[in-house]
Amino acid sequence: MIEEYRGQKIDDIQKYGVDVFAIGSDWEGYFDYLNEFCKVIYLPRTQGASSTLLRQKRPIVNIGIIGTGSIASRFVPEPKNVNSASVSVAYNPNQEKCVSFCEKFLIPIVARDLEELYENCDAVYIASPHYTHYEYAKSALNAGKSVLCETPFVFSKKQAEELYSIAEKKELLLQIALKTAYCPAFGHLFSLLKSGVIGEIVEVNASVTTLTDENSAKLDSKYFGGIMSENACFPLLPIFKFLGTKFRNINFYSKMKNDVDMFTKAVFRYDHAVASFQVGLGVKTEGSLTIAGTKGHVYVPAPWWKTDYFEVRYEDQNYNKKYFYPYVGEGLRYEIKDFVVAILTDGYYFSKVSKEENLMMAEVQEIYILGKNVYKL
């Protein structure tokens, strides 16, 4: 088990009914407080062997960052909380901004071009403007670097398929930085629902809305601005996770301003279920997630995309249950940990956002951009 938060040992001892907690004798006395919950045994160390030293000897994945905006600023401090991860270099075509960014976050190398970036990193995190993701991801993969790309990934299924094809041929990792997918609570919610705790799922609804400055680049129509490109990937995640990607049709209803959508509602029809989401940059609503089933329903309060708590509710409220989980900081360390572990681990890797799901997210973006089944309000 990976320790995610202070005090987790006590929780796990109680949760799993642990009788004995064993650790090396060089920690003697340090964990005596656990004797209240189980028996603590300090075992003699094998001469010359230390798990701490072994961790220190593990290879470091040096991450190069493309883009130095707000999301990159939230990303940079997080690798310090993840074993075997470090930010070694950053690149922005605007060198002045890149220098300032690297000085602020003590990043050792300011890359003058992509070649210099690739020479000084093992993997690449793409946090550049949305419309540049495809070209940067393709460049990094062709340079032999595994890629962690911010959302939205790309804006067409063809581009997404091409990038996955390159990654697979070169045996590289291509992962999407959709942080909700990696947090502990969302993973457990997925497992619970698949076990049938609320019966057959018949509806999923999710909302992600925020108010923003009308002069924000997020609303620039020349660069794929608008709320669909900005945040649609978040509600698409639970819809595709819980209902799959094989929907029958989709309709969009958008409130437009200056040729970009300030608010969009999307409605999906599946064979045996329906789904919908609301996203907004200039409209505010309750940012919750609800999942309806034949035996009960799940409620995840706002902001559900930073999942740390959810409720499973039934007709008989005596059976209702609440679940609480850690969600540290911005939540980015969970996706970084998953990315780094996948790079360092040989063999099978389970992606928290599957290729099929990511291809369909790109296809939904493409459908919207092409104006198919889009009704403007």
Coordinates of C-alpha atoms in Angstrom, one line a residue:
M1 CA 0.0 0.0 0.0
I2 CA 1.2 3.5 -0.8
E3 CA 1.0 5.9 2.1
E4 CA -0.8 9.0 0.8
Y5 CA -1.3 11.0 4.0
R6 CA -0.2 11.4 7.6
G7 CA -2.0 9.0 9.9
Q8 CA -2.8 6.5 7.2
K9 CA -1.1 3.7 9.1
I10 CA -3.7 3.9 11.8
D11 CA -6.5 3.9 9.3
D12 CA -5.1 1.0 7.4
I13 CA -4.4 -1.1 10.5
Q14 CA -8.1 -0.6 11.5
K15 CA -9.5 -1.0 8.0
Y16 CA -7.7 -4.3 7.3
G17 CA -7.7 -5.7 10.8
V18 CA -3.9 -5.8 11.0
D19 CA -2.5 -7.8 14.0
V20 CA 1.2 -7.1 13.6
F21 CA 3.2 -4.1 12.2
A22 CA 6.8 -5.0 11.4
I23 CA 9.6 -2.7 10.5
G24 CA 13.4 -2.5 10.6
S25 CA 15.2 -2.1 14.0
D26 CA 16.7 1.2 12.9
W27 CA 13.2 2.7 13.4
E28 CA 13.0 1.3 17.0
G29 CA 10.8 3.4 19.2
Y30 CA 9.5 5.6 16.3
F31 CA 6.3 3.6 15.8
D32 CA 5.5 2.7 19.4
Y33 CA 2.3 4.8 19.2
L34 CA 0.9 2.1 17.0
N35 CA 0.9 -0.4 19.9
E36 CA -2.5 1.0 20.8
F37 CA -3.9 -0.5 17.6
C38 CA -1.7 -3.6 17.0
K39 CA 1.5 -5.3 18.0
V40 CA 4.6 -3.5 16.8
I41 CA 7.7 -5.6 16.1
Y42 CA 11.2 -4.1 15.2
L43 CA 13.1 -6.7 13.1
P44 CA 16.9 -6.8 13.0
R45 CA 18.2 -5.3 9.7
T46 CA 19.9 -7.3 7.1
Q47 CA 23.4 -6.0 7.1
G48 CA 24.0 -3.5 4.3
A49 CA 20.3 -3.5 3.1
S50 CA 18.1 -0.4 3.6
S51 CA 14.8 0.4 1.9
T52 CA 15.6 4.1 2.3
L53 CA 18.9 3.7 0.6
L54 CA 17.4 1.6 -2.2
R55 CA 14.8 4.3 -2.8
Q56 CA 17.6 6.9 -3.0
K57 CA 19.4 4.8 -5.6
R58 CA 16.3 4.5 -7.8
P59 CA 16.6 6.3 -11.1
I60 CA 15.1 9.8 -11.3
V61 CA 12.7 10.7 -14.1
N62 CA 13.7 14.2 -15.2
I63 CA 10.7 15.9 -16.6
G64 CA 10.9 18.7 -19.2
I65 CA 8.0 21.2 -19.3
I66 CA 6.6 22.8 -22.4
G67 CA 4.6 25.9 -21.4
T68 CA 5.0 28.2 -18.5
G69 CA 1.5 29.3 -17.7
S70 CA -0.8 28.9 -14.7
I71 CA -1.2 25.1 -14.9
A72 CA 2.5 24.7 -15.3
S73 CA 3.0 26.9 -12.2
R74 CA 0.8 24.5 -10.2
F75 CA 2.6 21.4 -11.6
V76 CA 6.2 22.3 -10.8
P77 CA 6.1 22.1 -7.0
E78 CA 4.3 18.7 -7.1
P79 CA 7.2 16.3 -8.3
K80 CA 8.9 17.1 -5.0
N81 CA 6.2 15.1 -3.3
V82 CA 6.7 12.1 -5.6
N83 CA 9.6 9.6 -5.4
S84 CA 11.8 9.5 -8.5
A85 CA 10.5 12.6 -10.2
S86 CA 12.1 16.0 -10.8
V87 CA 11.6 19.0 -13.2
S88 CA 14.9 19.5 -15.0
V89 CA 14.2 21.9 -17.8
A90 CA 11.4 24.2 -19.2
Y91 CA 10.7 25.6 -22.6
N92 CA 8.5 28.5 -23.9
P93 CA 9.0 30.2 -27.3
N94 CA 8.8 33.4 -25.3
Q95 CA 12.2 33.2 -23.7
E96 CA 11.6 36.1 -21.4
K97 CA 8.7 34.3 -19.8
C98 CA 10.6 31.1 -19.7
V99 CA 13.6 32.7 -17.9
S100 CA 11.3 34.3 -15.3
F101 CA 9.5 31.0 -14.8
C102 CA 12.7 29.0 -14.3
E103 CA 14.1 31.6 -11.9
K104 CA 10.8 31.6 -9.8
F105 CA 10.7 27.8 -9.5
L106 CA 14.5 27.1 -9.4
I107 CA 14.4 25.0 -12.6
P108 CA 18.1 24.6 -13.6
I109 CA 17.8 24.8 -17.4
V110 CA 16.1 27.3 -19.6
A111 CA 15.7 25.6 -23.0
R112 CA 16.3 27.8 -26.0
D113 CA 14.6 25.3 -28.3
L114 CA 12.9 21.9 -28.2
E115 CA 16.1 20.1 -29.0
E116 CA 17.7 21.5 -25.9
L117 CA 14.7 20.5 -23.9
Y118 CA 14.8 16.9 -25.1
E119 CA 18.6 16.7 -24.4
N120 CA 17.9 17.5 -20.8
C121 CA 14.9 15.4 -19.9
D122 CA 13.6 11.8 -19.8
A123 CA 9.9 12.7 -20.3
V124 CA 7.8 15.7 -21.3
Y125 CA 4.9 17.4 -19.7
I126 CA 2.9 19.6 -22.1
A127 CA 1.2 22.5 -20.5
S128 CA 1.1 24.9 -23.5
P129 CA -2.0 26.4 -25.1
H130 CA -4.6 23.9 -26.2
Y131 CA -4.1 24.4 -30.0
T132 CA -0.4 23.5 -29.7
H133 CA -0.8 20.1 -28.0
Y134 CA -0.8 18.0 -31.1
E135 CA 2.4 19.4 -32.6
Y136 CA 4.3 19.4 -29.3
A137 CA 3.2 15.9 -28.4
K138 CA 4.2 14.6 -31.8
S139 CA 7.6 16.3 -31.6
A140 CA 8.3 14.9 -28.1
L141 CA 7.2 11.3 -29.1
N142 CA 9.3 11.4 -32.2
A143 CA 12.2 12.5 -30.0
G144 CA 11.8 9.4 -28.0
K145 CA 10.2 11.0 -24.9
S146 CA 7.2 9.7 -23.0
V147 CA 4.5 12.4 -22.8
L148 CA 2.1 13.6 -20.1
C149 CA -0.2 16.0 -21.9
E150 CA -2.6 18.5 -20.4
T151 CA -6.3 18.5 -21.3
P152 CA -7.8 18.9 -23.8
F153 CA -5.5 16.4 -25.5
V154 CA -6.2 17.2 -29.1
F155 CA -9.2 18.3 -31.1
S156 CA -9.7 15.4 -33.6
K157 CA -9.8 11.7 -33.4
K158 CA -7.4 11.3 -36.3
Q159 CA -4.7 13.4 -34.5
A160 CA -5.2 11.3 -31.3
E161 CA -4.9 8.0 -33.2
E162 CA -1.7 9.3 -34.9
L163 CA -0.1 10.2 -31.6
Y164 CA -1.0 6.8 -30.0
S165 CA 0.4 5.1 -33.0
I166 CA 3.7 6.8 -32.7
A167 CA 3.8 6.1 -28.9
E168 CA 3.0 2.4 -29.4
K169 CA 5.6 1.9 -32.2
K170 CA 8.3 3.6 -30.1
E171 CA 7.1 1.8 -26.9
L172 CA 6.6 5.1 -25.1
L173 CA 4.0 6.2 -22.6
L174 CA 1.3 8.7 -23.7
Q175 CA -0.7 9.8 -20.8
I176 CA -3.4 12.5 -20.3
A177 CA -3.1 14.9 -17.3
L178 CA -6.8 14.6 -16.4
K179 CA -6.1 14.8 -12.6
T180 CA -9.6 13.5 -11.5
A181 CA -8.9 10.1 -13.0
Y182 CA -5.9 9.6 -10.7
C183 CA -7.2 10.7 -7.3
P184 CA -7.9 7.9 -4.8
A185 CA -11.6 8.7 -4.3
F186 CA -12.5 8.6 -8.0
G187 CA -10.8 5.3 -8.4
H188 CA -12.7 3.8 -5.5
L189 CA -16.0 5.3 -6.8
F190 CA -15.4 3.5 -10.1
S191 CA -14.8 0.2 -8.3
L192 CA -17.9 0.5 -6.2
L193 CA -20.1 1.3 -9.1
K194 CA -18.7 -1.6 -11.1
S195 CA -19.5 -3.9 -8.2
G196 CA -23.2 -3.0 -8.5
V197 CA -23.8 -1.0 -5.3
I198 CA -26.5 1.1 -7.0
G199 CA -27.6 -1.5 -9.5
E200 CA -27.7 -0.7 -13.2
I201 CA -26.6 2.8 -14.0
V202 CA -29.2 4.7 -16.1
E203 CA -28.0 8.3 -15.9
V204 CA -24.9 10.3 -15.3
N205 CA -24.9 14.1 -14.9
A206 CA -21.9 16.3 -14.2
S207 CA -21.3 20.1 -14.0
V208 CA -18.1 22.1 -14.2
T209 CA -18.7 25.9 -14.3
T210 CA -16.7 29.0 -13.4
L211 CA -16.8 32.7 -13.9
T212 CA -13.9 34.3 -15.7
D213 CA -12.6 37.6 -17.1
E214 CA -14.2 38.3 -20.5
N215 CA -10.8 39.3 -21.8
S216 CA -9.3 35.9 -20.9
A217 CA -7.5 33.9 -23.6
K218 CA -9.9 31.1 -22.7
L219 CA -12.5 33.0 -24.7
D220 CA -10.4 33.8 -27.8
S221 CA -12.2 32.2 -30.8
K222 CA -8.9 32.2 -32.8
Y223 CA -7.3 29.7 -30.5
F224 CA -10.1 27.2 -29.9
G225 CA -11.4 29.3 -26.9
G226 CA -14.6 28.5 -25.2
I227 CA -15.8 26.2 -22.4
M228 CA -16.1 23.0 -24.5
S229 CA -12.4 23.1 -25.2
E230 CA -11.5 24.3 -21.8
N231 CA -13.4 21.9 -19.5
A232 CA -15.5 19.3 -21.4
C233 CA -12.9 16.6 -20.7
F234 CA -13.8 16.6 -17.0
P235 CA -17.5 15.6 -17.2
L236 CA -16.7 13.3 -20.1
L237 CA -14.5 11.3 -17.8
P238 CA -17.3 9.9 -15.5
I239 CA -19.7 9.5 -18.4
F240 CA -17.3 7.3 -20.4
K241 CA -16.0 5.5 -17.2
F242 CA -19.5 4.6 -16.0
L243 CA -21.4 4.2 -19.3
G244 CA -18.7 3.5 -21.8
T245 CA -17.9 5.2 -25.1
K246 CA -20.5 3.6 -27.4
F247 CA -23.3 6.2 -27.2
R248 CA -26.0 6.4 -29.9
N249 CA -26.0 10.2 -30.4
I250 CA -25.1 13.5 -28.8
N251 CA -26.7 17.0 -28.9
F252 CA -25.1 20.2 -27.7
Y253 CA -26.9 23.4 -26.6
S254 CA -24.6 26.5 -26.3
K255 CA -24.9 30.0 -25.1
M256 CA -22.6 32.0 -27.4
K257 CA -20.8 35.3 -27.1
N258 CA -18.2 36.6 -29.6
D259 CA -18.2 33.3 -31.4
V260 CA -17.3 31.2 -28.4
D261 CA -19.5 29.1 -26.1
M262 CA -19.8 30.6 -22.6
F263 CA -22.1 27.7 -21.6
T264 CA -22.8 24.4 -23.2
K265 CA -25.1 21.5 -22.2
A266 CA -24.5 18.2 -23.9
V267 CA -27.0 15.3 -23.9
F268 CA -26.0 11.7 -24.7
R269 CA -28.2 8.8 -25.6
Y270 CA -27.0 5.3 -24.9
D271 CA -28.9 2.0 -25.6
H272 CA -29.9 1.7 -22.0
A273 CA -29.0 5.0 -20.3
V274 CA -28.6 8.7 -20.8
A275 CA -26.0 11.2 -19.7
S276 CA -25.5 14.9 -19.7
F277 CA -23.1 17.6 -18.6
Q278 CA -23.0 21.3 -18.2
V279 CA -19.9 23.4 -18.6
G280 CA -19.6 27.2 -18.3
L281 CA -17.1 30.1 -18.3
G282 CA -19.7 32.8 -18.0
V283 CA -22.4 30.9 -16.2
K284 CA -22.4 29.4 -12.7
T285 CA -24.2 26.3 -11.4
E286 CA -23.7 23.7 -8.7
G287 CA -20.6 21.8 -9.7
S288 CA -21.8 18.3 -8.6
L289 CA -21.8 14.8 -10.1
T290 CA -24.8 12.5 -9.8
I291 CA -25.1 8.9 -10.9
A292 CA -28.5 7.3 -10.9
G293 CA -29.0 3.5 -10.6
T294 CA -31.8 1.0 -10.3
K295 CA -31.0 0.4 -6.6
G296 CA -29.7 3.8 -5.5
H297 CA -27.7 6.8 -6.5
V298 CA -24.3 8.5 -5.9
Y299 CA -23.9 12.1 -5.1
V300 CA -20.5 13.8 -5.4
P301 CA -20.6 17.5 -4.2
A302 CA -18.8 20.4 -5.7
P303 CA -16.1 20.5 -6.8
W304 CA -16.6 16.9 -7.8
W305 CA -13.5 16.9 -10.1
K306 CA -11.4 17.3 -6.9
T307 CA -13.0 14.2 -5.5
D308 CA -12.3 13.7 -1.8
Y309 CA -15.8 12.7 -0.6
F310 CA -19.0 11.1 -2.0
E311 CA -22.2 9.5 -0.8
V312 CA -24.0 6.4 -1.8
R313 CA -27.7 6.9 -1.2
Y314 CA -30.7 4.5 -1.1
E315 CA -34.5 4.7 -0.7
D316 CA -34.0 3.5 2.9
Q317 CA -31.7 6.1 4.3
N318 CA -30.4 3.8 7.0
Y319 CA -28.3 2.2 4.3
N320 CA -26.7 5.4 3.1
K321 CA -22.9 5.5 3.3
K322 CA -20.4 8.4 3.1
Y323 CA -16.8 7.9 1.8
F324 CA -13.9 10.2 2.6
Y325 CA -10.5 10.2 1.0
P326 CA -7.3 12.3 0.9
Y327 CA -6.9 14.9 -1.8
V328 CA -3.6 16.7 -1.3
G329 CA -3.0 20.2 -2.8
E330 CA -4.0 20.6 -6.4
G331 CA -4.2 16.8 -6.8
L332 CA -1.5 16.8 -9.5
R333 CA 0.9 14.6 -7.5
Y334 CA -1.4 11.6 -8.2
E335 CA -1.1 11.9 -12.0
I336 CA 2.7 12.5 -11.7
K337 CA 3.1 9.4 -9.5
D338 CA 1.2 7.3 -12.0
F339 CA 3.2 8.7 -14.9
V340 CA 6.6 8.1 -13.3
V341 CA 5.8 4.6 -12.0
A342 CA 4.6 3.6 -15.5
I343 CA 7.9 4.8 -17.0
L344 CA 10.1 3.0 -14.4
T345 CA 8.0 -0.2 -14.3
D346 CA 8.6 -2.8 -17.0
G347 CA 5.6 -4.9 -18.1
Y348 CA 1.9 -4.3 -18.0
Y349 CA 0.6 -0.8 -17.3
F350 CA -3.1 0.1 -16.6
S351 CA -3.9 3.6 -17.8
K352 CA -6.4 5.5 -15.7
V353 CA -7.7 7.1 -18.9
S354 CA -7.8 4.4 -21.5
K355 CA -6.9 4.9 -25.2
E356 CA -10.5 4.3 -26.1
E357 CA -11.8 6.9 -23.7
N358 CA -9.3 9.5 -24.8
L359 CA -10.0 8.9 -28.5
M360 CA -13.7 9.4 -27.9
M361 CA -13.0 12.6 -25.9
A362 CA -11.1 14.0 -28.9
E363 CA -13.9 12.9 -31.2
V364 CA -16.6 14.7 -29.1
Q365 CA -14.5 17.8 -29.3
E366 CA -14.3 17.4 -33.1
I367 CA -18.0 16.9 -33.4
Y368 CA -18.6 20.1 -31.5
I369 CA -16.0 22.1 -33.5
L370 CA -17.6 20.9 -36.8
G371 CA -21.0 22.1 -35.5
K372 CA -22.7 18.7 -35.7
N373 CA -25.9 18.7 -33.6
V374 CA -24.9 22.0 -32.0
Y375 CA -27.9 24.3 -31.2
K376 CA -26.9 27.9 -30.4
L377 CA -29.0 29.7 -27.8

